[in-house]
PDB file of C-alpha atoms in Angstrom:
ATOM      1  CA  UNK A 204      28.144  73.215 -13.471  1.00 56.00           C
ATOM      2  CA  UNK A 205      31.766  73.143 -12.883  1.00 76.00           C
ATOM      3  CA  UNK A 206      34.986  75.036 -14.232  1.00 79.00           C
ATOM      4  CA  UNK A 207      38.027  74.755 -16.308  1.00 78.00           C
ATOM      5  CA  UNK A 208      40.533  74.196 -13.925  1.00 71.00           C
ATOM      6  CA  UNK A 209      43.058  75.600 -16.525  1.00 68.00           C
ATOM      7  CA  UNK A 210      41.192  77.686 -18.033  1.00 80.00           C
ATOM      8  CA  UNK A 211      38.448  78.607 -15.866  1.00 72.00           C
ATOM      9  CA  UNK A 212      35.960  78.300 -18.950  1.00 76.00           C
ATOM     10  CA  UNK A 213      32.358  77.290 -17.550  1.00 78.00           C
ATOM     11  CA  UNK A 214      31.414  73.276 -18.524  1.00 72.00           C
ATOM     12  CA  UNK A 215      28.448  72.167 -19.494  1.00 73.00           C
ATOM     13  CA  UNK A 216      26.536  69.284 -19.523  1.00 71.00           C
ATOM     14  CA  UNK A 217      27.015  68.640 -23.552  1.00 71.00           C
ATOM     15  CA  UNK A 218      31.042  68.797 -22.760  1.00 68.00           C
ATOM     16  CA  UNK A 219      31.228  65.330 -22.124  1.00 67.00           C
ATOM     17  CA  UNK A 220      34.916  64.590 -23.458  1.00 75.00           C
ATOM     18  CA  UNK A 221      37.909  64.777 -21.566  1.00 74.00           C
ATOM     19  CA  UNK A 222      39.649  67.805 -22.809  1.00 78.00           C
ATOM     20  CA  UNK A 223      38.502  71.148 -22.306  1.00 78.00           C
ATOM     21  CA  UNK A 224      36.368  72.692 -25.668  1.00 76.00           C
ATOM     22  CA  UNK A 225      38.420  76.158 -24.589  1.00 76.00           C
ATOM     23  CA  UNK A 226      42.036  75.121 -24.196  1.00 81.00           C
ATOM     24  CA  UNK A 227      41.977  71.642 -24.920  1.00 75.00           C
ATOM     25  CA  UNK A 228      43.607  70.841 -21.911  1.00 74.00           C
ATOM     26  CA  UNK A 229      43.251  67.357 -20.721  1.00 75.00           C
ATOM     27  CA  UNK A 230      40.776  67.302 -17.729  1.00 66.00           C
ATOM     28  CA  UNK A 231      41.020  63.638 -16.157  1.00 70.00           C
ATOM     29  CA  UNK A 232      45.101  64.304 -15.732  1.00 66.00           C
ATOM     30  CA  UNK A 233      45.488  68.203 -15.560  1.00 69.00           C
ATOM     31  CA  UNK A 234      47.258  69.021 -12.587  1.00 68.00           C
ATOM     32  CA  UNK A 235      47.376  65.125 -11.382  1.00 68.00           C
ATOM     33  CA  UNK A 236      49.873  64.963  -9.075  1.00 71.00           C
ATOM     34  CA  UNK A 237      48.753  68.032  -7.269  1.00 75.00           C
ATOM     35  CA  UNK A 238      45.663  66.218  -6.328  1.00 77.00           C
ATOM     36  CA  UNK A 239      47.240  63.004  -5.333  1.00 78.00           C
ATOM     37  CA  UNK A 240      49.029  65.071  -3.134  1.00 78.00           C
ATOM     38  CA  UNK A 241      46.287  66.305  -1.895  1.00 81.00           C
ATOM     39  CA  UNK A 242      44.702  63.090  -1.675  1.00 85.00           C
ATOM     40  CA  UNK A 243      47.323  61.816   0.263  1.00 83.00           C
ATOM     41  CA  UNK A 244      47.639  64.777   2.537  1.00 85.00           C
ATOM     42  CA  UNK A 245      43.877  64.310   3.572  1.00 89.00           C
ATOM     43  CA  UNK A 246      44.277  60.330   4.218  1.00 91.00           C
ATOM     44  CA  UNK A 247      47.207  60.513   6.782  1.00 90.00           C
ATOM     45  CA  UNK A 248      45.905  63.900   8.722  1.00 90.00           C
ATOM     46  CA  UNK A 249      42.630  62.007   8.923  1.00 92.00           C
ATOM     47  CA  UNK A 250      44.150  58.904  10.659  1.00 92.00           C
ATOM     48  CA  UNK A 251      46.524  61.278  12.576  1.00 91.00           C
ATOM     49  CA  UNK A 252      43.413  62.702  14.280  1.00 91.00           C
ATOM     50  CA  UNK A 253      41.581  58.861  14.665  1.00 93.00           C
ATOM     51  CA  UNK A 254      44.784  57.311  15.839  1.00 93.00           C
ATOM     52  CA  UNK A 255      45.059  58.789  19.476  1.00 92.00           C
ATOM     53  CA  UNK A 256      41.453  57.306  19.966  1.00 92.00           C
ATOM     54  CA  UNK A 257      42.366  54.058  19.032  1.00 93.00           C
ATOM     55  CA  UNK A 258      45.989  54.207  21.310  1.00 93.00           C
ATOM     56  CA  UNK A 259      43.655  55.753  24.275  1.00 92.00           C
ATOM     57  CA  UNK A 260      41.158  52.521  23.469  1.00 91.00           C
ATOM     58  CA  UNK A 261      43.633  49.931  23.577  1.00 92.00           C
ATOM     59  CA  UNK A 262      45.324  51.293  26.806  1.00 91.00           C
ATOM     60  CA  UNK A 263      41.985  51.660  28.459  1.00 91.00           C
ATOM     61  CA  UNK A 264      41.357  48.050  27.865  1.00 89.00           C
ATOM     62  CA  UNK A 265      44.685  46.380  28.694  1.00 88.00           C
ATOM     63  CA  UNK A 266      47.464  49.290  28.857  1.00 86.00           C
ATOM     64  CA  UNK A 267      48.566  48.305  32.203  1.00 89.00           C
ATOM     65  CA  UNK A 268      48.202  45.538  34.565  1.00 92.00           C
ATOM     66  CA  UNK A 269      45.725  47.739  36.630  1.00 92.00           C
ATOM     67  CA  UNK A 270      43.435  48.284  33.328  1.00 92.00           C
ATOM     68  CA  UNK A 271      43.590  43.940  32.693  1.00 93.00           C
ATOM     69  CA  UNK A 272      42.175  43.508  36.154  1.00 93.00           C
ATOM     70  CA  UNK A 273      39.319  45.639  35.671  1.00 94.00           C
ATOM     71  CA  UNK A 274      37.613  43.807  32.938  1.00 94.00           C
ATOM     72  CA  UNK A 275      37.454  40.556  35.304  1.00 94.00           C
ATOM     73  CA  UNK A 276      36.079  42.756  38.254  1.00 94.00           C
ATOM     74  CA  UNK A 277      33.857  44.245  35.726  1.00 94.00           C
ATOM     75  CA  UNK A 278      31.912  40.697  34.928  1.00 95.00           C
ATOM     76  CA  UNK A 279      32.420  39.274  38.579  1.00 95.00           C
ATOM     77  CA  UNK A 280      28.686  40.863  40.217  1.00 95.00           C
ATOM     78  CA  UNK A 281      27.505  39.009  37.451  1.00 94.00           C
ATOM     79  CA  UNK A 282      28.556  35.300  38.955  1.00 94.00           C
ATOM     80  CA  UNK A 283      26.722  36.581  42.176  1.00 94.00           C
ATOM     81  CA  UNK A 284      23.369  36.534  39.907  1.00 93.00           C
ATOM     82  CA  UNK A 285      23.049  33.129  40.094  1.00 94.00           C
ATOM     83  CA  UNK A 286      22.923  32.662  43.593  1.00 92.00           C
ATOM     84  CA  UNK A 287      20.270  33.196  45.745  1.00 89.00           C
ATOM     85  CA  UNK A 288      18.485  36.157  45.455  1.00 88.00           C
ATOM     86  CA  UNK A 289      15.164  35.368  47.469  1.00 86.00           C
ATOM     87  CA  UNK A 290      14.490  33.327  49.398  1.00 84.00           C
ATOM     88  CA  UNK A 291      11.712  32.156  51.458  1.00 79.00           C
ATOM     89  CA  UNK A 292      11.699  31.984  55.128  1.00 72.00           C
ATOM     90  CA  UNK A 293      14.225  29.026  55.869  1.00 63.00           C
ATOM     91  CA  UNK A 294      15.619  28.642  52.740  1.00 56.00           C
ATOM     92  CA  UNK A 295      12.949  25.914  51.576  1.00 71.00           C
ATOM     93  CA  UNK A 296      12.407  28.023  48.019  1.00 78.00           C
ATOM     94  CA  UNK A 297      14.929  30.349  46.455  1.00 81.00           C
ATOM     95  CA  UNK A 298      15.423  32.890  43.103  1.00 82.00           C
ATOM     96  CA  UNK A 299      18.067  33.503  41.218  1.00 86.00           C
ATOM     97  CA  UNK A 300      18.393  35.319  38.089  1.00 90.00           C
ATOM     98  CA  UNK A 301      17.445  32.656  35.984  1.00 90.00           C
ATOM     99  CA  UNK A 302      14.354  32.237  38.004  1.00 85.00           C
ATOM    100  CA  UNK A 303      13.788  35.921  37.572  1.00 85.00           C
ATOM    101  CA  UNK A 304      13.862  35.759  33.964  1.00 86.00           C
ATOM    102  CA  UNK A 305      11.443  32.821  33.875  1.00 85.00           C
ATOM    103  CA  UNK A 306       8.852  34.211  35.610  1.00 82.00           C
ATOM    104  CA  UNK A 307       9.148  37.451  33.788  1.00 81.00           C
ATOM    105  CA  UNK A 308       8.317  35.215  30.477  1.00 84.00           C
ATOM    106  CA  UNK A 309       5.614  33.706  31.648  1.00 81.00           C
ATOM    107  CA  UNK A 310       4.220  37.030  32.955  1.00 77.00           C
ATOM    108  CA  UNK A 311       5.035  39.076  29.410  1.00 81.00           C
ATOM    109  CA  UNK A 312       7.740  41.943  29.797  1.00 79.00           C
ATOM    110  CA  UNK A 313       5.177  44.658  29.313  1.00 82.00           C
ATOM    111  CA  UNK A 314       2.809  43.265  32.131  1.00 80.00           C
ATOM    112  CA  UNK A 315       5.535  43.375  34.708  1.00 78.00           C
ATOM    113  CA  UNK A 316       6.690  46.745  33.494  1.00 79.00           C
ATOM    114  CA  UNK A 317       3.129  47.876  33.505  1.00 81.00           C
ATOM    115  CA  UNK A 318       2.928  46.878  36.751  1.00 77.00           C
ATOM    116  CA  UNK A 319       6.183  48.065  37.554  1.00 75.00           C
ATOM    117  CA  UNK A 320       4.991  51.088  39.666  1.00 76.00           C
ATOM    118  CA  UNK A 321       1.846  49.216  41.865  1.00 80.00           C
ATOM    119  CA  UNK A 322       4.265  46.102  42.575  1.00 80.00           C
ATOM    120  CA  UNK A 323       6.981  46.459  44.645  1.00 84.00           C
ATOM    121  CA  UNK A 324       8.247  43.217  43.653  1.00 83.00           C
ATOM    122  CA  UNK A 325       7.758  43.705  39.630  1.00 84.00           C
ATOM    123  CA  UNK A 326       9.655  46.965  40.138  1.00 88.00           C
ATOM    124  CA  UNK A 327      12.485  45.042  41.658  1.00 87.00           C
ATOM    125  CA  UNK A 328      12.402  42.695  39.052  1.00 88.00           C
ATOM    126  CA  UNK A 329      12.621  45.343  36.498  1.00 90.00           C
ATOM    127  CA  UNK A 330      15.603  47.057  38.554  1.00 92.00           C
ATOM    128  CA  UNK A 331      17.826  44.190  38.619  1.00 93.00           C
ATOM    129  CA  UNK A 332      17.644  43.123  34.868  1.00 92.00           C
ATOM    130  CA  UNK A 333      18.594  46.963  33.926  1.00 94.00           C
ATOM    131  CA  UNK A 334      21.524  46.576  36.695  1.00 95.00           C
ATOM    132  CA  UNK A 335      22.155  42.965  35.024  1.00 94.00           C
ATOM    133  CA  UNK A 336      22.220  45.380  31.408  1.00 94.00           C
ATOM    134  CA  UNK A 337      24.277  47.539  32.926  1.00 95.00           C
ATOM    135  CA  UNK A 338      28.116  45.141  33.325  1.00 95.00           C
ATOM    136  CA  UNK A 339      27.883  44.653  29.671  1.00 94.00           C
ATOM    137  CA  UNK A 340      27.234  48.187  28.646  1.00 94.00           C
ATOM    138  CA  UNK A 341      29.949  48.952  31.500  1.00 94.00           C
ATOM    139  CA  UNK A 342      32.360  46.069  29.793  1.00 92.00           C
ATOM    140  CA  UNK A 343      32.022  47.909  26.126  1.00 92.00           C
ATOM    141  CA  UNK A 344      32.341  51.175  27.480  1.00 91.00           C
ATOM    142  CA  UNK A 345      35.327  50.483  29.161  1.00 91.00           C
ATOM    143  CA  UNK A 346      37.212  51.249  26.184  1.00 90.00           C
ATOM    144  CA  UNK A 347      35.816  54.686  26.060  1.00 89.00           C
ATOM    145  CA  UNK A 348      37.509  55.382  29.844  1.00 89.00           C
ATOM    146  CA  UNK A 349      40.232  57.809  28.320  1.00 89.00           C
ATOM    147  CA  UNK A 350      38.258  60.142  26.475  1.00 85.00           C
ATOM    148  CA  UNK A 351      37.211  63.754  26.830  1.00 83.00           C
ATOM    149  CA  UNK A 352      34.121  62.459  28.991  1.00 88.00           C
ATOM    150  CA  UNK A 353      35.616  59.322  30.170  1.00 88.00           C
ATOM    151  CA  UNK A 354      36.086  59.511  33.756  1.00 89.00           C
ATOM    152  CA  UNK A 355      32.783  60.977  34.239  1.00 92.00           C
ATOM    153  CA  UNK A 356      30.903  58.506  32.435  1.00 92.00           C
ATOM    154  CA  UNK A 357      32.338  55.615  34.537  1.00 92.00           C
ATOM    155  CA  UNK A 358      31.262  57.241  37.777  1.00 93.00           C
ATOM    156  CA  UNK A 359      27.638  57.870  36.399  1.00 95.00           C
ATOM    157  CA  UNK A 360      27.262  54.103  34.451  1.00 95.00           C
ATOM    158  CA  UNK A 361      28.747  52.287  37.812  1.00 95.00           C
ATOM    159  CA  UNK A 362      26.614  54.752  40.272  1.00 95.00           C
ATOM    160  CA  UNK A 363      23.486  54.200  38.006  1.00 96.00           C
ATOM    161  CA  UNK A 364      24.118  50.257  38.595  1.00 96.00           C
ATOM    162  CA  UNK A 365      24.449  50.482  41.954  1.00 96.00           C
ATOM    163  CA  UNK A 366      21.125  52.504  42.304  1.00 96.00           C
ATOM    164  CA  UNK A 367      19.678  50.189  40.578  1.00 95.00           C
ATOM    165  CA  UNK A 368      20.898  47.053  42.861  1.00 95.00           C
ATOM    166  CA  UNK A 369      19.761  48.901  45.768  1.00 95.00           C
ATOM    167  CA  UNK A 370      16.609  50.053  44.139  1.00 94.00           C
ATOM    168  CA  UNK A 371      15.936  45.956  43.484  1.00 91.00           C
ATOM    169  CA  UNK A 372      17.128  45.051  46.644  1.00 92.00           C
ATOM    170  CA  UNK A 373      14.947  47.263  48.615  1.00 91.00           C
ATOM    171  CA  UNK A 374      11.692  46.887  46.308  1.00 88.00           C
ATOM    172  CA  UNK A 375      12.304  42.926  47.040  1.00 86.00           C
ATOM    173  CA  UNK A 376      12.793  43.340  50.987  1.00 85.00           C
ATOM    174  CA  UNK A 377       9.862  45.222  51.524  1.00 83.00           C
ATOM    175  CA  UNK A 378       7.563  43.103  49.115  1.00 80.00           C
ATOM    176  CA  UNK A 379       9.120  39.666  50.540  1.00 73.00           C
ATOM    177  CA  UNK A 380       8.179  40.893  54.144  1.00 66.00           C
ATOM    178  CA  UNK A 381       4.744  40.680  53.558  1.00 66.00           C
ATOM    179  CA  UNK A 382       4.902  37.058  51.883  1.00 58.00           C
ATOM    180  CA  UNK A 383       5.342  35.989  48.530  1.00 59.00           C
ATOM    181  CA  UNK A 384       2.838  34.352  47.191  1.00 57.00           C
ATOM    182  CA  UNK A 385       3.256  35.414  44.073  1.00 60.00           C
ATOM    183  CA  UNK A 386       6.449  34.570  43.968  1.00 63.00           C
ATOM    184  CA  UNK A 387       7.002  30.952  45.454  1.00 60.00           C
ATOM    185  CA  UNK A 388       3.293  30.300  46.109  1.00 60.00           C
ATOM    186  CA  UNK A 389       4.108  30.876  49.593  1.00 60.00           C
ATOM    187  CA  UNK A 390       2.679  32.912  52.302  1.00 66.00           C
ATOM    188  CA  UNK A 391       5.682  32.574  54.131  1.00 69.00           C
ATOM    189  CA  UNK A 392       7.834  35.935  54.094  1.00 74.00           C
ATOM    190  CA  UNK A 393      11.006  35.723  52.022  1.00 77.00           C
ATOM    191  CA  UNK A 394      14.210  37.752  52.507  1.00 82.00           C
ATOM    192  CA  UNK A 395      17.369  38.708  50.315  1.00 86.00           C
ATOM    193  CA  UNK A 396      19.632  35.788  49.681  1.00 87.00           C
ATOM    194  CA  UNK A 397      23.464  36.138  49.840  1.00 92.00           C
ATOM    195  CA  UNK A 398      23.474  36.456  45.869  1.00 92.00           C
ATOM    196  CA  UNK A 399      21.618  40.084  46.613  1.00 93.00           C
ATOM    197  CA  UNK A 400      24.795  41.022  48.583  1.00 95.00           C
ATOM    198  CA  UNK A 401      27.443  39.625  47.363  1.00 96.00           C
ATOM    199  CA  UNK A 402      26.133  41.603  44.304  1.00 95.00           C
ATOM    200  CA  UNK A 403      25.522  44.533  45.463  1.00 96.00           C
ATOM    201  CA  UNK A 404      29.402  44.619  47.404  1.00 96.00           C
ATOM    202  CA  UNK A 405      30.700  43.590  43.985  1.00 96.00           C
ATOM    203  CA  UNK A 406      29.159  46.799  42.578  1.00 96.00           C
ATOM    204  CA  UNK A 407      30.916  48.721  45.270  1.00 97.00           C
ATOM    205  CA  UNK A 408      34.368  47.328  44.933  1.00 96.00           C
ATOM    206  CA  UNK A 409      33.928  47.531  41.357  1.00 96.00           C
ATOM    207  CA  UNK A 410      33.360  51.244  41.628  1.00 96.00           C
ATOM    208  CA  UNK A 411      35.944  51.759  44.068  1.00 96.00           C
ATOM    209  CA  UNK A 412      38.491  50.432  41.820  1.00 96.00           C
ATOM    210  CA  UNK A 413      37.925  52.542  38.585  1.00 94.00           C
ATOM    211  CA  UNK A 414      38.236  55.766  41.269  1.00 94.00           C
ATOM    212  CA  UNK A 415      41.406  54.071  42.111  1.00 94.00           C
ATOM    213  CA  UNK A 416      42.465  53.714  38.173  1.00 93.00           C
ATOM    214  CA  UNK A 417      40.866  57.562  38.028  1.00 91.00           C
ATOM    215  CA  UNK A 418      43.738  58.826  40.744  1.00 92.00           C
ATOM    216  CA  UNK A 419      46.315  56.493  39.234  1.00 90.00           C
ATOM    217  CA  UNK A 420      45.904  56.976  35.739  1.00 89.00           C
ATOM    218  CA  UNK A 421      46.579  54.617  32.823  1.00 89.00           C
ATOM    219  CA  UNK A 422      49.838  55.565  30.463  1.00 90.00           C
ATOM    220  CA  UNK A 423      48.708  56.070  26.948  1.00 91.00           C
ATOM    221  CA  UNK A 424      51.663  54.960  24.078  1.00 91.00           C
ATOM    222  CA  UNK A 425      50.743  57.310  21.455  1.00 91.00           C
ATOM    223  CA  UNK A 426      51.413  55.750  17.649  1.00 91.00           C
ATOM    224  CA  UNK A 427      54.155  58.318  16.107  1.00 90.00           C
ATOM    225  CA  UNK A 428      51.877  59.007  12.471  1.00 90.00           C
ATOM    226  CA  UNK A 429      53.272  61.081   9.859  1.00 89.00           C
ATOM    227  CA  UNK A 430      51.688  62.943   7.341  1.00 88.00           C
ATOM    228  CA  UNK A 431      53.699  63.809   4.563  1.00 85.00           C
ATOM    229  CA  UNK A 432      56.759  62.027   5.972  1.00 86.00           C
ATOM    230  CA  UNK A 433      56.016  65.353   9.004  1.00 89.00           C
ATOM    231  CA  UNK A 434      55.464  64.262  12.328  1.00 90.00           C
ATOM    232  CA  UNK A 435      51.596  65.084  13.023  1.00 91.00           C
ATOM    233  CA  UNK A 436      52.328  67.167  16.028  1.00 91.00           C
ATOM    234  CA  UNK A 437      54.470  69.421  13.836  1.00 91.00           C
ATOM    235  CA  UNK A 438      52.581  68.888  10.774  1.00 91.00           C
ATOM    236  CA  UNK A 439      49.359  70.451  12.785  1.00 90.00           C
ATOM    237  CA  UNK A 440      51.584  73.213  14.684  1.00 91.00           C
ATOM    238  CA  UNK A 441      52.688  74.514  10.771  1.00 90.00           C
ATOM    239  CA  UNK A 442      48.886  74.434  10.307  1.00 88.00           C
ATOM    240  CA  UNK A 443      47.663  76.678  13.081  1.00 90.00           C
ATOM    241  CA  UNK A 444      50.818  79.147  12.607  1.00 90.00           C
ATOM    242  CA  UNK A 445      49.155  79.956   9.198  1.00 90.00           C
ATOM    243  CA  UNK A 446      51.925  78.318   6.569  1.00 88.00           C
ATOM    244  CA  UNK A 447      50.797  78.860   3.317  1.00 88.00           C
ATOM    245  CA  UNK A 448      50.073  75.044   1.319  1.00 85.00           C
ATOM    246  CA  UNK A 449      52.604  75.439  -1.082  1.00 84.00           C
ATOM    247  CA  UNK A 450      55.472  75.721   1.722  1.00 89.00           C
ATOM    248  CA  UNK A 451      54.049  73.204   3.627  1.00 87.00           C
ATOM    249  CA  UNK A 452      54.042  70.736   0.518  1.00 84.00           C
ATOM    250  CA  UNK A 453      57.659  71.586  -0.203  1.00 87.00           C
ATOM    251  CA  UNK A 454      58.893  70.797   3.816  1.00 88.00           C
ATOM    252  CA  UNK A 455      56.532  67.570   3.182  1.00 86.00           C
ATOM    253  CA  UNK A 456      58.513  66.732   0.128  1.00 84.00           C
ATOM    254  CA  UNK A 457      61.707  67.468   1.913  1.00 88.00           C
ATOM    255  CA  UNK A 458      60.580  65.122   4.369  1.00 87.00           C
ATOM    256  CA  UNK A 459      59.923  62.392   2.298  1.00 85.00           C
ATOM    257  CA  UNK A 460      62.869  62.597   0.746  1.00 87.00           C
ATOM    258  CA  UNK A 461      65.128  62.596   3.661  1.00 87.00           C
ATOM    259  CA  UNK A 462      63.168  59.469   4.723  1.00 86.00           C
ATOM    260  CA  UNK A 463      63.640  57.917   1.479  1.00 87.00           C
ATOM    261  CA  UNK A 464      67.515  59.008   2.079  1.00 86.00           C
ATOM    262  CA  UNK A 465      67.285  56.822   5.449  1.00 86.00           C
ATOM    263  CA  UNK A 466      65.296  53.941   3.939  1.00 86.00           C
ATOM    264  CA  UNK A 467      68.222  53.500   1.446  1.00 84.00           C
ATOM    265  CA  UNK A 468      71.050  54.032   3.788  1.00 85.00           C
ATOM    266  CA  UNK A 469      69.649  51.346   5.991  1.00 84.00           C
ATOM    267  CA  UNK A 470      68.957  48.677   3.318  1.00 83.00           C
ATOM    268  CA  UNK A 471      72.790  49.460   2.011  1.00 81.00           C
ATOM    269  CA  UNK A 472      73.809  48.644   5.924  1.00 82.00           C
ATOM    270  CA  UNK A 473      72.289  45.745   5.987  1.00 79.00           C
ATOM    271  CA  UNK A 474      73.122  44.871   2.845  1.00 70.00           C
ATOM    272  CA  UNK A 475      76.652  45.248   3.282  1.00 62.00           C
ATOM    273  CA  UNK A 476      76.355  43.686   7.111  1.00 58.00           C
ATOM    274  CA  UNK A 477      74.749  40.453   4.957  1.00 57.00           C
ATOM    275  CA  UNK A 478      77.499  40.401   3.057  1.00 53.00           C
TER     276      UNK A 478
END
């Protein structure tokens, strides 16, 4: 049940025409421009508050020449995947990534990860694909860098793949050593390729460098947004001083109209510069 705003007269669910049955006021336009106003007012201090997060994404991604070389040092390790991983003793048989995902297929996901915690080498297995995971989640999240949690997220997401490089490359050392038959139907032993670490030193320089861009910093251009032709930054310091609405609305009208004022004396320069 709502209210008369003019009025203040109760409305019922029978009062289904436009003007009020107590003061005959109508109800779709009373007070219309007050509420576009408000509208209005709501729209732009909404984007004022989403707009830093959008300035802080796009310089986190390519604000600065230091921020553009991260992304290709972000997807490097993953060009060391598809080298050699494994290999057997002599070089004679060798895994890459590809290979690793093959085998896992034939096997069934769930079988390796059931097994993850009995076999070394299944655990390794297991370890490197959520590493593998990890430079695309690290790639998205890159534009998250500036935030109020930023910085710490990038040292957990990059130290969390390197754990889990080291956890694979470890898991797949001390399983190879005893053979790996199971692998390359070979009773030979097998030992990390150069993919493993070149990977792995990837990782490292990777993480390196975003402590680097953590020191240096990346400049943020903020977007100047108005609301209610008032800069945000003043429009929100009138806000937490306490200014009652209807003084605010009359300094955003007087803003508006001195913009207006500019507009005009701008087009009537170049007008008469046209001319």
């Amino acid at each position: 049940m709502s209210t008369c705003p003019h009025c203040g007269r109760k409305l019922h669910l029978f009062d289904w025409k436009p003007e009020c049955p107590g003061c005959g006021v109508n109800l779709n336009y009373y007070d219309a421009n007050q509420r576009l106003l408000d509208e209005a007012e709501k729209a732009e201090r909404e984007h004022a508050l989403f707009q830093p997060r959008i300035d802080r994404a796009k310089a986190a991604f390519a604000g600065s020449k230091w921020a553009i070389a991260r992304i290709p040092l972000t997807l490097l390790p993953a060009g060391a995947l598809f080298l050699k991983l494994l290999q057997t003793e002599g070089g004679n048989k060798h895994l890459n990534v590809i290979g690793v995902v093959e085998r896992i297929n034939a096997a069934g996901f769930g079988a390796v990860l059931g097994k993850a915690l009995k076999d070394p080498m299944c655990l390794s297995a297991v370890l490197l694909l959520v590493s593998a995971a990890m430079i695309l989640v690290n790639l998205i999240l890159i534009i998250m860098s500036l935030g109020k949690h930023g910085k710490i997220r990038v040292l957990i997401t990059h130290g969390f793949q390197i754990l889990c490089a080291a956890g694979a490359m470890i898991c797949a050392a001390a399983a190879g050593a005893k053979g790996a038959p199971q692998v390359f139907e070979d009773p030979n032993p097998a030992s990390l390729g150069i993919g493993a670490y070149l990977y792995l030193a990837l990782l490292l320089v990777l993480f390196a460098y975003n402590v680097f861009l953590i020191k240096k910093g990346i400049p943020v251009k903020y977007t100047q947004c108005l609301i209610g032709g008032i800069p945000s930054e003043e429009y929100f310091r009138y806000v937490e001083a306490g200014i009652s609405k209807p003084e605010l609305q009359r300094k955003m009208l007087l803003a508006l109209a001195d913009l207006r004022e500019a507009q005009e004396q701008k087009l009537a320069a170049e007008g008469g510069g046209n001319a």
